[in-house]
Coordinates of C-alpha atoms in Angstrom, one line a residue:
M1 CA 13.6 -13.7 12.9
N2 CA 17.2 -12.7 13.0
F3 CA 18.9 -9.9 11.2
T4 CA 20.4 -11.9 8.3
A5 CA 17.2 -14.0 7.8
K6 CA 15.1 -10.9 7.6
L7 CA 16.6 -9.8 4.3
S8 CA 17.0 -12.2 1.4
L9 CA 18.7 -11.5 -1.9
K10 CA 18.0 -12.7 -5.4
P11 CA 20.8 -14.7 -7.1
L12 CA 24.3 -13.3 -6.5
S13 CA 24.8 -12.8 -10.3
A14 CA 22.3 -10.0 -10.2
A15 CA 24.3 -8.2 -7.6
L16 CA 27.6 -8.8 -9.4
A17 CA 26.1 -7.3 -12.5
L18 CA 25.1 -4.2 -10.7
L19 CA 28.6 -3.9 -9.1
A20 CA 29.9 -3.3 -12.6
L21 CA 28.1 0.0 -12.8
P22 CA 30.5 2.9 -13.1
L23 CA 30.6 5.5 -10.3
S24 CA 33.1 8.3 -10.7
Y25 CA 32.2 10.4 -7.7
G26 CA 33.4 10.5 -4.0
Q27 CA 29.9 10.0 -2.6
I28 CA 26.5 8.9 -3.8
P29 CA 24.8 11.9 -5.5
A30 CA 22.0 13.2 -3.4
E31 CA 19.4 12.7 -6.0
D32 CA 20.4 9.1 -6.5
L33 CA 20.3 8.5 -2.7
D34 CA 16.9 10.1 -2.5
S35 CA 15.7 7.8 -5.3
I36 CA 17.2 4.7 -3.6
F37 CA 15.6 5.3 -0.3
S38 CA 12.3 6.4 -1.8
R39 CA 12.1 3.0 -3.5
L40 CA 13.3 1.1 -0.4
D41 CA 10.5 2.7 1.6
G42 CA 7.9 2.0 -1.1
D43 CA 5.5 -1.0 -1.6
D44 CA 6.8 -2.2 -5.0
Y45 CA 9.0 -5.3 -4.3
D46 CA 10.8 -5.2 -7.6
A47 CA 11.7 -1.5 -7.1
Q48 CA 12.8 -2.3 -3.5
Y49 CA 15.1 -5.0 -4.9
D50 CA 16.6 -2.7 -7.5
A51 CA 17.2 -0.1 -4.9
R52 CA 19.0 -2.6 -2.6
M53 CA 21.2 -3.6 -5.5
D54 CA 21.9 0.1 -6.4
L55 CA 22.9 0.8 -2.8
L56 CA 25.0 -2.3 -2.7
A57 CA 26.7 -1.3 -5.9
A58 CA 27.5 2.2 -4.6
V59 CA 28.9 0.8 -1.3
A60 CA 31.0 -1.8 -3.2
E61 CA 32.5 0.9 -5.4
A62 CA 33.3 3.0 -2.3
T63 CA 35.3 0.1 -0.9
A64 CA 37.1 -0.8 -4.2
P65 CA 40.9 -0.5 -4.3
G66 CA 42.0 3.0 -5.2
N67 CA 39.0 4.7 -3.7
E68 CA 40.4 5.4 -0.3
D69 CA 38.6 8.7 0.2
Q70 CA 35.1 7.3 -0.6
P71 CA 34.2 5.0 2.3
K72 CA 34.0 7.8 4.9
Q73 CA 31.8 9.9 2.7
V74 CA 29.4 7.1 1.9
E75 CA 29.5 6.0 5.6
A76 CA 28.4 9.6 6.6
Q77 CA 25.6 9.5 4.1
L78 CA 24.4 6.1 5.4
L79 CA 24.5 7.3 9.0
Q80 CA 22.6 10.4 8.2
Q81 CA 19.9 8.3 6.5
L82 CA 19.8 5.8 9.3
K83 CA 19.1 8.4 11.9
K84 CA 16.0 9.7 10.1
E85 CA 14.8 6.3 8.7
S86 CA 11.6 4.8 10.2
K87 CA 11.1 1.6 8.1
L88 CA 12.6 -1.4 9.8
T89 CA 13.6 -3.3 6.6
T90 CA 15.4 -0.2 5.3
Q91 CA 17.1 0.3 8.6
L92 CA 18.4 -3.3 8.6
W93 CA 19.6 -2.9 5.0
I94 CA 21.5 0.3 5.9
L95 CA 23.1 -1.6 8.9
R96 CA 24.2 -4.3 6.5
Q97 CA 25.9 -1.8 4.2
L98 CA 27.6 -0.1 7.2
A99 CA 29.1 -3.5 8.1
L100 CA 30.9 -3.2 4.7
V101 CA 31.9 0.5 4.7
G102 CA 31.6 1.6 8.3
S103 CA 34.4 2.7 10.7
D104 CA 34.8 4.0 14.3
S105 CA 32.5 6.9 13.2
S106 CA 29.5 4.6 13.2
I107 CA 30.0 3.2 16.7
D108 CA 28.1 5.9 18.7
T109 CA 25.1 5.6 16.4
L110 CA 25.1 1.8 16.6
E111 CA 25.5 1.8 20.3
A112 CA 22.5 4.1 20.6
L113 CA 20.5 1.6 18.6
L114 CA 21.3 -1.1 21.2
R115 CA 18.8 0.8 23.4
S116 CA 16.0 0.6 20.9
E117 CA 12.6 -0.9 21.8
N118 CA 12.8 -3.0 18.6
R119 CA 14.6 -6.2 19.3
E120 CA 15.3 -6.9 15.6
L121 CA 16.9 -3.5 15.2
V122 CA 19.0 -4.2 18.4
D123 CA 20.2 -7.5 16.9
G124 CA 21.1 -5.8 13.6
A125 CA 23.1 -3.0 15.3
R126 CA 24.8 -5.6 17.5
M127 CA 25.9 -7.7 14.5
T128 CA 27.2 -4.6 12.7
L129 CA 29.2 -3.5 15.8
R130 CA 30.7 -7.0 16.0
V131 CA 31.9 -6.7 12.4
L132 CA 33.3 -3.2 12.8
T133 CA 35.0 -3.8 16.1
N134 CA 36.0 -7.4 15.4
D135 CA 34.6 -8.2 18.8
P136 CA 32.2 -11.2 18.9
N137 CA 31.1 -10.3 22.4
V138 CA 29.7 -6.8 21.8
E139 CA 27.0 -6.2 24.4
E140 CA 25.7 -9.7 24.5
A141 CA 22.1 -10.1 25.6
P142 CA 22.2 -10.1 29.4
Q143 CA 21.7 -13.3 31.3
F144 CA 19.0 -13.2 33.9
S145 CA 18.4 -15.1 37.1
D146 CA 16.3 -18.1 37.1
K147 CA 14.7 -17.0 40.4
L148 CA 11.4 -15.1 40.2
D149 CA 12.1 -12.7 43.1
Q150 CA 15.4 -11.7 41.5
L151 CA 13.7 -11.2 38.1
L152 CA 11.1 -9.0 39.7
Q153 CA 13.8 -6.9 41.3
D154 CA 15.7 -6.7 38.0
L155 CA 12.6 -5.6 36.2
A156 CA 12.0 -2.8 38.8
N157 CA 15.5 -1.5 38.2
A158 CA 15.6 -1.9 34.4
E159 CA 15.3 1.3 32.2
N160 CA 16.1 0.0 28.7
P161 CA 12.8 -1.1 27.0
S162 CA 14.5 -4.0 25.3
I163 CA 15.9 -5.2 28.6
K164 CA 12.6 -4.8 30.3
A165 CA 10.9 -6.8 27.6
A166 CA 13.5 -9.6 28.0
I167 CA 13.0 -9.7 31.8
F168 CA 9.2 -9.7 31.4
E169 CA 9.5 -12.6 29.0
A170 CA 11.5 -14.5 31.6
I171 CA 8.9 -13.7 34.2
A172 CA 6.1 -14.9 31.9
E173 CA 7.8 -18.2 31.5
K174 CA 8.2 -18.6 35.3
S175 CA 4.8 -17.3 36.4
P176 CA 2.2 -16.2 33.9
K177 CA 0.0 -15.1 36.9
Q178 CA 2.7 -12.7 38.1
A179 CA 3.3 -11.5 34.5
E180 CA -0.4 -10.8 34.2
A181 CA -0.4 -8.7 37.3
I182 CA 2.6 -6.6 36.0
L183 CA 0.9 -6.2 32.7
L184 CA -2.4 -5.0 34.1
K185 CA -0.7 -2.6 36.5
S186 CA 1.7 -1.2 33.9
P187 CA 0.5 -2.0 30.3
L188 CA 3.7 -0.8 28.7
P189 CA 4.2 -1.5 25.0
E190 CA 7.2 -3.8 25.6
Y191 CA 5.1 -6.0 28.0
I192 CA 2.0 -6.0 25.7
R193 CA 4.1 -7.3 22.7
V194 CA 5.6 -10.1 24.8
A195 CA 2.3 -11.1 26.4
A196 CA 0.4 -11.1 23.1
T197 CA 2.8 -13.7 21.6
S198 CA 3.7 -15.6 24.7
G199 CA 1.6 -18.6 24.0
K200 CA 0.3 -18.4 27.5
R201 CA -3.5 -18.4 27.6
R202 CA -3.7 -16.2 30.7
L203 CA -1.5 -13.5 29.2
E204 CA -3.1 -13.6 25.8
K205 CA -6.5 -13.1 27.4
A206 CA -5.2 -10.3 29.6
T207 CA -3.8 -8.6 26.5
Q208 CA -7.1 -8.9 24.7
N209 CA -8.9 -7.4 27.7
L210 CA -6.8 -4.3 27.4
L211 CA -8.8 -3.4 24.3
G212 CA -11.5 -2.3 26.7
S213 CA -9.0 0.0 28.6
G214 CA -10.3 3.1 27.0
D215 CA -6.7 4.3 26.4
V216 CA -6.2 4.8 22.7
A217 CA -2.4 4.3 22.8
T218 CA -2.8 1.0 24.6
Q219 CA -5.5 -0.2 22.2
I220 CA -3.2 0.6 19.2
V221 CA -0.3 -1.3 20.7
V222 CA -2.6 -4.3 21.6
L223 CA -4.0 -4.5 18.1
G224 CA -0.5 -4.3 16.6
A225 CA 0.9 -6.9 18.9
L226 CA -2.0 -9.3 18.3
D227 CA -1.3 -9.0 14.5
G228 CA -4.7 -10.3 13.4
K229 CA -4.7 -13.2 15.9
I230 CA -7.9 -12.1 17.5
P231 CA -10.8 -14.3 18.6
S232 CA -14.1 -13.7 16.8
K233 CA -15.9 -13.1 20.0
L234 CA -14.2 -9.7 20.1
E235 CA -15.9 -8.5 16.9
T236 CA -18.5 -6.4 18.6
Q237 CA -15.8 -4.7 20.6
L238 CA -13.8 -4.0 17.5
I239 CA -16.8 -2.6 15.7
A240 CA -17.2 -0.1 18.6
L241 CA -13.5 0.9 18.2
L242 CA -14.2 2.1 14.7
Q243 CA -16.1 5.0 16.2
S244 CA -12.8 6.4 17.6
E245 CA -11.6 9.7 16.3
N246 CA -8.0 8.4 16.2
E247 CA -7.3 7.3 12.6
T248 CA -4.4 5.0 13.6
L249 CA -6.7 3.0 15.9
Q250 CA -9.4 2.9 13.2
L251 CA -6.8 1.5 10.7
Q252 CA -5.6 -1.1 13.2
T253 CA -9.2 -2.1 13.9
L254 CA -10.1 -2.4 10.3
E255 CA -7.1 -4.7 9.8
A256 CA -8.3 -6.9 12.7
L257 CA -11.9 -7.0 11.3
G258 CA -10.5 -8.2 8.0
H259 CA -9.5 -11.4 10.0
V260 CA -12.5 -11.8 12.3
G261 CA -15.3 -9.7 10.8
S262 CA -18.6 -11.1 9.7
A263 CA -21.8 -9.8 8.2
R264 CA -22.3 -7.8 11.5
S265 CA -19.3 -5.6 10.6
L266 CA -20.8 -4.5 7.2
D267 CA -22.5 -1.3 8.1
A268 CA -19.6 0.1 10.2
V269 CA -16.9 -0.8 7.8
L270 CA -18.9 0.3 4.7
A271 CA -19.4 3.7 6.3
L272 CA -15.7 4.2 6.4
S273 CA -15.2 3.4 2.7
D274 CA -16.4 7.0 2.1
A275 CA -14.0 8.5 4.7
R276 CA -12.2 11.7 3.7
S277 CA -8.9 10.1 4.5
K278 CA -7.7 8.0 1.6
D279 CA -5.8 5.7 3.9
L280 CA -8.9 5.0 5.9
S281 CA -11.2 4.5 2.9
D282 CA -8.7 2.2 1.3
A283 CA -8.4 0.2 4.5
A284 CA -12.2 -0.1 4.8
I285 CA -12.4 -1.4 1.2
E286 CA -9.7 -3.9 1.8
T287 CA -11.4 -5.1 5.0
L288 CA -14.7 -5.5 3.1
A289 CA -12.9 -7.6 0.6
S290 CA -11.2 -9.7 3.3
I291 CA -14.2 -10.7 5.4
Q292 CA -14.7 -14.4 4.9
D293 CA -18.3 -14.8 6.3
P294 CA -20.2 -16.6 3.4
R295 CA -23.5 -15.2 4.7
L296 CA -22.3 -11.7 3.7
D297 CA -22.3 -12.3 0.0
R298 CA -25.7 -14.1 0.1
N299 CA -27.3 -11.3 2.1
L300 CA -25.8 -8.6 -0.2
M301 CA -27.0 -10.3 -3.4
S302 CA -30.5 -10.6 -1.9
A303 CA -30.5 -6.9 -0.9
A304 CA -29.1 -5.8 -4.3
Q305 CA -32.0 -7.4 -6.1
K306 CA -34.9 -6.3 -3.9
G307 CA -35.5 -3.7 -1.2
T308 CA -35.3 0.0 -1.1
T309 CA -33.1 1.9 -3.5
E310 CA -30.9 2.9 -0.6
D311 CA -30.4 -0.7 0.5
R312 CA -29.7 -1.8 -3.1
V313 CA -27.1 1.0 -3.6
K314 CA -25.3 0.0 -0.4
A315 CA -25.4 -3.7 -1.4
L316 CA -24.0 -3.0 -4.9
R317 CA -21.2 -0.9 -3.4
A318 CA -20.2 -3.6 -0.9
M319 CA -20.4 -6.4 -3.5
S320 CA -18.2 -4.4 -5.9
F321 CA -15.5 -4.0 -3.2
R322 CA -15.7 -7.7 -2.5
A323 CA -15.8 -8.7 -6.1
S324 CA -18.7 -11.1 -5.1
E325 CA -19.7 -13.8 -7.5
G326 CA -22.2 -12.6 -10.1
I327 CA -21.6 -8.9 -9.4
S328 CA -20.3 -8.1 -12.9
D329 CA -23.5 -9.4 -14.6
L330 CA -25.7 -7.7 -12.0
V331 CA -24.2 -4.2 -12.4
N332 CA -24.4 -4.6 -16.2
A333 CA -28.1 -5.4 -16.0
I334 CA -28.9 -2.6 -13.6
A335 CA -26.9 0.0 -15.5
A336 CA -28.6 -0.9 -18.8
N337 CA -32.1 -0.9 -17.4
T338 CA -33.5 2.6 -18.1
G339 CA -36.6 1.9 -16.0
L340 CA -34.7 1.8 -12.7
D341 CA -34.0 4.6 -10.3
E342 CA -31.2 6.8 -11.6
A343 CA -29.3 6.7 -8.2
L344 CA -29.2 2.9 -8.5
R345 CA -28.0 2.9 -12.0
E346 CA -25.4 5.5 -11.1
E347 CA -24.0 3.2 -8.4
A348 CA -24.0 0.3 -10.9
I349 CA -22.0 2.4 -13.3
A350 CA -19.5 3.4 -10.6
S351 CA -19.2 -0.2 -9.6
M352 CA -18.0 -1.1 -13.1
E353 CA -14.8 0.7 -12.4
R354 CA -14.0 -2.1 -10.0
V355 CA -15.8 -5.2 -11.3
G356 CA -16.9 -4.3 -14.9
N357 CA -16.0 -6.8 -17.7
N358 CA -15.9 -6.5 -21.4
D359 CA -19.7 -6.7 -21.6
S360 CA -19.8 -3.6 -19.5
L361 CA -18.1 -1.6 -22.3
S362 CA -21.0 -1.8 -24.7
V363 CA -23.4 -0.8 -21.9
L364 CA -21.3 2.3 -21.0
V365 CA -20.9 3.2 -24.7
S366 CA -24.7 3.0 -25.1
I367 CA -25.3 5.3 -22.1
V368 CA -22.8 7.8 -23.5
L369 CA -24.5 7.8 -26.9
E370 CA -28.2 7.8 -25.8
E371 CA -28.4 9.5 -22.5
G372 CA -27.0 13.0 -23.2
K373 CA -29.7 14.7 -21.2
S374 CA -29.2 12.8 -18.0
G375 CA -26.3 13.0 -15.6
L376 CA -25.5 9.4 -16.4
R377 CA -23.6 10.2 -19.6
R378 CA -20.9 11.9 -17.6
E379 CA -20.8 9.0 -15.1
A380 CA -20.5 6.5 -18.0
Q381 CA -17.6 8.5 -19.5
K382 CA -15.7 8.5 -16.2
A383 CA -16.4 4.8 -15.7
L384 CA -15.1 4.0 -19.2
K385 CA -11.8 5.8 -18.5
R386 CA -11.3 4.2 -15.1
M387 CA -12.5 0.7 -15.9
T388 CA -10.3 0.4 -19.0
L389 CA -7.3 1.5 -16.9
R390 CA -7.9 -1.5 -14.8
T391 CA -8.7 -4.0 -17.6
G392 CA -6.1 -2.8 -20.0
D393 CA -7.8 -4.5 -23.0
A394 CA -7.5 -1.8 -25.7
E395 CA -8.8 -4.1 -28.4
A396 CA -12.0 -5.0 -26.6
A397 CA -12.6 -1.3 -25.8
W398 CA -12.1 -0.4 -29.5
A399 CA -14.6 -3.0 -30.5
A400 CA -17.3 -1.4 -28.2
F401 CA -16.3 2.2 -29.3
K402 CA -16.4 1.3 -33.0
A403 CA -19.9 0.0 -32.8
G404 CA -21.0 3.2 -31.0
L405 CA -19.1 5.5 -33.3
D406 CA -20.7 3.9 -36.3
A407 CA -24.2 4.3 -34.8
G408 CA -24.2 7.7 -33.1
D409 CA -25.0 11.1 -34.5
L410 CA -22.4 13.9 -34.5
E411 CA -23.1 15.2 -31.0
A412 CA -23.1 11.6 -29.5
R413 CA -19.9 10.7 -31.4
Q414 CA -18.2 13.8 -29.9
A415 CA -19.2 12.7 -26.5
L416 CA -17.6 9.3 -27.2
I417 CA -14.5 10.8 -28.8
L418 CA -13.9 12.8 -25.6
V419 CA -13.1 9.5 -23.8
A420 CA -11.4 7.8 -26.8
D421 CA -8.2 7.4 -24.7
S422 CA -10.2 4.6 -22.9
A423 CA -9.5 2.6 -26.1
P424 CA -5.9 3.5 -26.9
S425 CA -5.5 1.1 -29.8
P426 CA -3.8 1.8 -33.2
Q427 CA -7.3 1.6 -34.8
M428 CA -8.6 4.3 -32.5
V429 CA -5.7 6.6 -33.5
D430 CA -6.4 6.0 -37.2
Y431 CA -10.1 6.8 -36.6
L432 CA -9.2 10.0 -34.8
M433 CA -6.7 11.1 -37.5
N434 CA -9.3 10.4 -40.2
A435 CA -11.9 12.3 -38.3
Y436 CA -9.5 15.2 -37.9
E437 CA -8.8 15.2 -41.7
S438 CA -12.6 15.5 -42.3
G439 CA -12.2 19.2 -41.7
D440 CA -15.1 19.5 -39.2
E441 CA -13.9 22.1 -36.7
S442 CA -15.8 20.8 -33.7
I443 CA -14.4 17.3 -34.3
Q444 CA -10.9 18.7 -34.7
K445 CA -11.1 20.5 -31.4
T446 CA -12.3 17.3 -29.7
V447 CA -9.4 15.3 -31.2
I448 CA -6.8 17.9 -30.0
R449 CA -8.4 17.8 -26.6
V450 CA -8.4 14.0 -26.1
L451 CA -5.0 13.1 -27.6
P452 CA -2.9 14.6 -24.7
S453 CA -4.6 12.1 -22.4
W454 CA -3.4 9.1 -24.5
R455 CA -2.0 6.1 -22.6
N456 CA 0.8 5.3 -25.0
W457 CA 3.1 7.1 -27.3
D458 CA 0.7 6.8 -30.3
G459 CA -1.1 9.9 -29.1
G460 CA 2.1 11.9 -29.1
K461 CA 3.0 10.8 -32.5
A462 CA -0.5 11.8 -33.8
L463 CA -0.1 15.2 -32.2
L464 CA 3.3 15.6 -33.8
E465 CA 1.9 14.7 -37.2
I466 CA -0.9 17.3 -36.8
A467 CA 1.7 19.9 -35.7
Q468 CA 3.9 19.2 -38.8
K469 CA 0.9 19.7 -41.0
A470 CA -0.2 22.9 -39.3
G471 CA 2.0 25.1 -41.3
S472 CA 2.0 28.6 -39.9
D473 CA -0.8 28.0 -37.5
E474 CA 1.2 28.8 -34.3
K475 CA -1.8 28.3 -32.0
L476 CA -2.4 24.8 -33.2
R477 CA 1.3 23.9 -33.1
A478 CA 1.5 25.2 -29.5
Q479 CA -1.5 23.0 -28.5
C480 CA 0.1 20.0 -30.1
F481 CA 3.5 20.5 -28.5
K482 CA 1.9 21.1 -25.1
G483 CA -0.1 18.0 -25.6
I484 CA 3.0 15.9 -26.3
G485 CA 4.6 17.4 -23.1
R486 CA 1.5 16.3 -21.1
I487 CA 1.8 12.8 -22.4
I488 CA 5.4 12.6 -21.4
L489 CA 4.8 14.1 -18.0
G490 CA 1.9 11.7 -17.3
S491 CA 3.7 8.6 -18.4
D492 CA 5.0 6.0 -16.0
E493 CA 7.3 3.1 -16.0
N494 CA 4.9 1.0 -18.0
Y495 CA 5.5 3.1 -21.0
S496 CA 8.4 2.2 -23.3
F497 CA 11.4 4.3 -22.4
D498 CA 12.8 4.0 -26.0
G499 CA 9.5 5.2 -27.3
K500 CA 9.5 8.1 -24.8
Y501 CA 12.9 9.4 -25.9
E502 CA 12.2 8.7 -29.6
L503 CA 9.1 10.9 -29.4
A504 CA 10.8 13.6 -27.4
G505 CA 13.8 13.7 -29.8
A506 CA 11.6 13.9 -32.8
A507 CA 9.5 16.7 -31.3
L508 CA 12.5 18.7 -30.3
E509 CA 13.9 18.3 -33.8
A510 CA 10.6 19.5 -35.3
A511 CA 10.2 22.4 -32.9
K512 CA 10.4 25.8 -34.5
S513 CA 10.5 28.0 -31.4
E514 CA 11.9 28.1 -27.9
A515 CA 8.3 27.9 -26.6
E516 CA 7.7 24.6 -28.5
R517 CA 11.0 23.1 -27.2
K518 CA 10.1 24.2 -23.7
A519 CA 6.7 22.5 -23.9
I520 CA 8.5 19.2 -24.6
L521 CA 11.2 19.7 -21.9
D522 CA 8.6 20.6 -19.3
G523 CA 7.4 17.0 -19.7
F524 CA 10.6 16.0 -17.9
R525 CA 10.3 18.2 -14.9
Y526 CA 9.3 15.1 -12.9
V527 CA 11.2 11.9 -13.7
V528 CA 11.7 8.4 -12.4
W529 CA 15.1 6.9 -11.6
K530 CA 15.1 4.9 -14.8
D531 CA 15.0 8.2 -16.8
K532 CA 18.3 9.3 -15.2
R533 CA 19.8 6.0 -15.9
Y534 CA 18.5 6.1 -19.5
V535 CA 20.1 9.5 -20.4
S536 CA 23.4 8.4 -18.7
Q537 CA 23.6 5.4 -20.9
N538 CA 22.1 6.6 -24.2
E539 CA 22.8 9.5 -26.6
V540 CA 20.1 12.1 -26.3
D541 CA 19.6 15.8 -27.0
P542 CA 21.9 17.7 -24.6
E543 CA 19.1 20.0 -23.5
L544 CA 16.9 17.0 -22.9
K545 CA 19.6 15.3 -20.9
A546 CA 20.0 18.4 -18.7
A547 CA 16.2 18.5 -18.2
V548 CA 16.2 14.9 -17.0
E549 CA 19.2 15.3 -14.7
N550 CA 17.5 18.4 -13.1
G551 CA 14.1 16.8 -12.9
Q552 CA 12.4 16.1 -9.6
D553 CA 11.7 12.5 -8.6
K554 CA 8.0 11.5 -9.2

């Protein structure tokens, strides 16, 4: 894929709208640049697109008439970032901007990129150089002899990895047998990548055989070059590679097993789902979910319904990662059955975090209410919080909570109120405020404890209302203001920004001391890029604006 095809833009109108953003500085502010590249290097496509448009807007402003001093400053910033950037798509986007704002100062860096092992990066640098030098013939890809002997001599003399790869590709076209001999003698990354995608059976098989080389670096390159195009007959070999102590190799192997794994891979992959490394455990879970072997789900369902407790626990865990058909009803039934082994029920409760449904809510609520003496109450409380974060159905959660709150005794109700943020509906806030007004000190302490964990601004508003009614009770007011600050600090881009600044403004206005104001402002010590844009475009408390502008990026 060429440089321009690699990066596509949404409609031009979106870019033109962003070009209208005012920029009154000579270079892009460091915090804005950090935010842009943080988003470009992230996994959120919408955030990547917004970041591309923000960078494009800054570069366009730098090249606008009357801004003669800006291009060189922005160019220097882009070059500095390009030198330390590792993500290809971001590197290509920087090159695209340098084509707009670059000068002779960029040439040394771009010429250095022509010697990169990555051919897409080489193409991008070459195209940018052509634009900046107005020379369509900038270091054209070299032309090689059509004679095999000369190609072999050229390969022996070549030093640049990109050139070596191109010569090896030409040799592979002429003589796959000769290319295979070169590959097996010197399994260099540039040769492996060409051989794996050559379409030549001999070379593809030779590449696959290198998985048995015992050299971790070579195995990593081979798996990356094959990019999932691995025959199923290699499954046993891949399973063995999971025993490596090299995490990169394990990650590459897990990705490959997601394409060719079967029921045979289950034990080895499932073992890594408990790995200390989050990257490794996440990859193992993704692999379990990706394996297409229909026997796997049948075998797991059978094991989950009969067999030893250990086998049933393992089967439930694997089925929850795969979201196997029937797993939601199965975990609900197992969790609700008090006659089963506690370890099995605990695994069923944990699985609800991933595959629970609305019927799971009432099961969990019942466990919280009725099983205070067992360890399962705490597991059910955790599952309620985590499962409802996934499902996001506050009304369904409230319905299950209401039934439990109406039925439980005081101690059981308190246990349920502790996780009331699992059902962050207006009805739950009303319930908590009424419970607080009852005057029961233990209930009041529980309400004050749970509201700072609320998942929307209603919790903050409730805390502010309690603070305003607290009169001279400075300790209670302090708890409330710190709670509001916690909600603000824990919020993300899914929360309403208008609601955020409305709550913060009201709290700052109601604050009676510097400590109360500081509690609110501390909620802005970590911010997202939209915060900074919001305070630049809206009228807010000056001290709040300063806190946001000085906040660190989340």
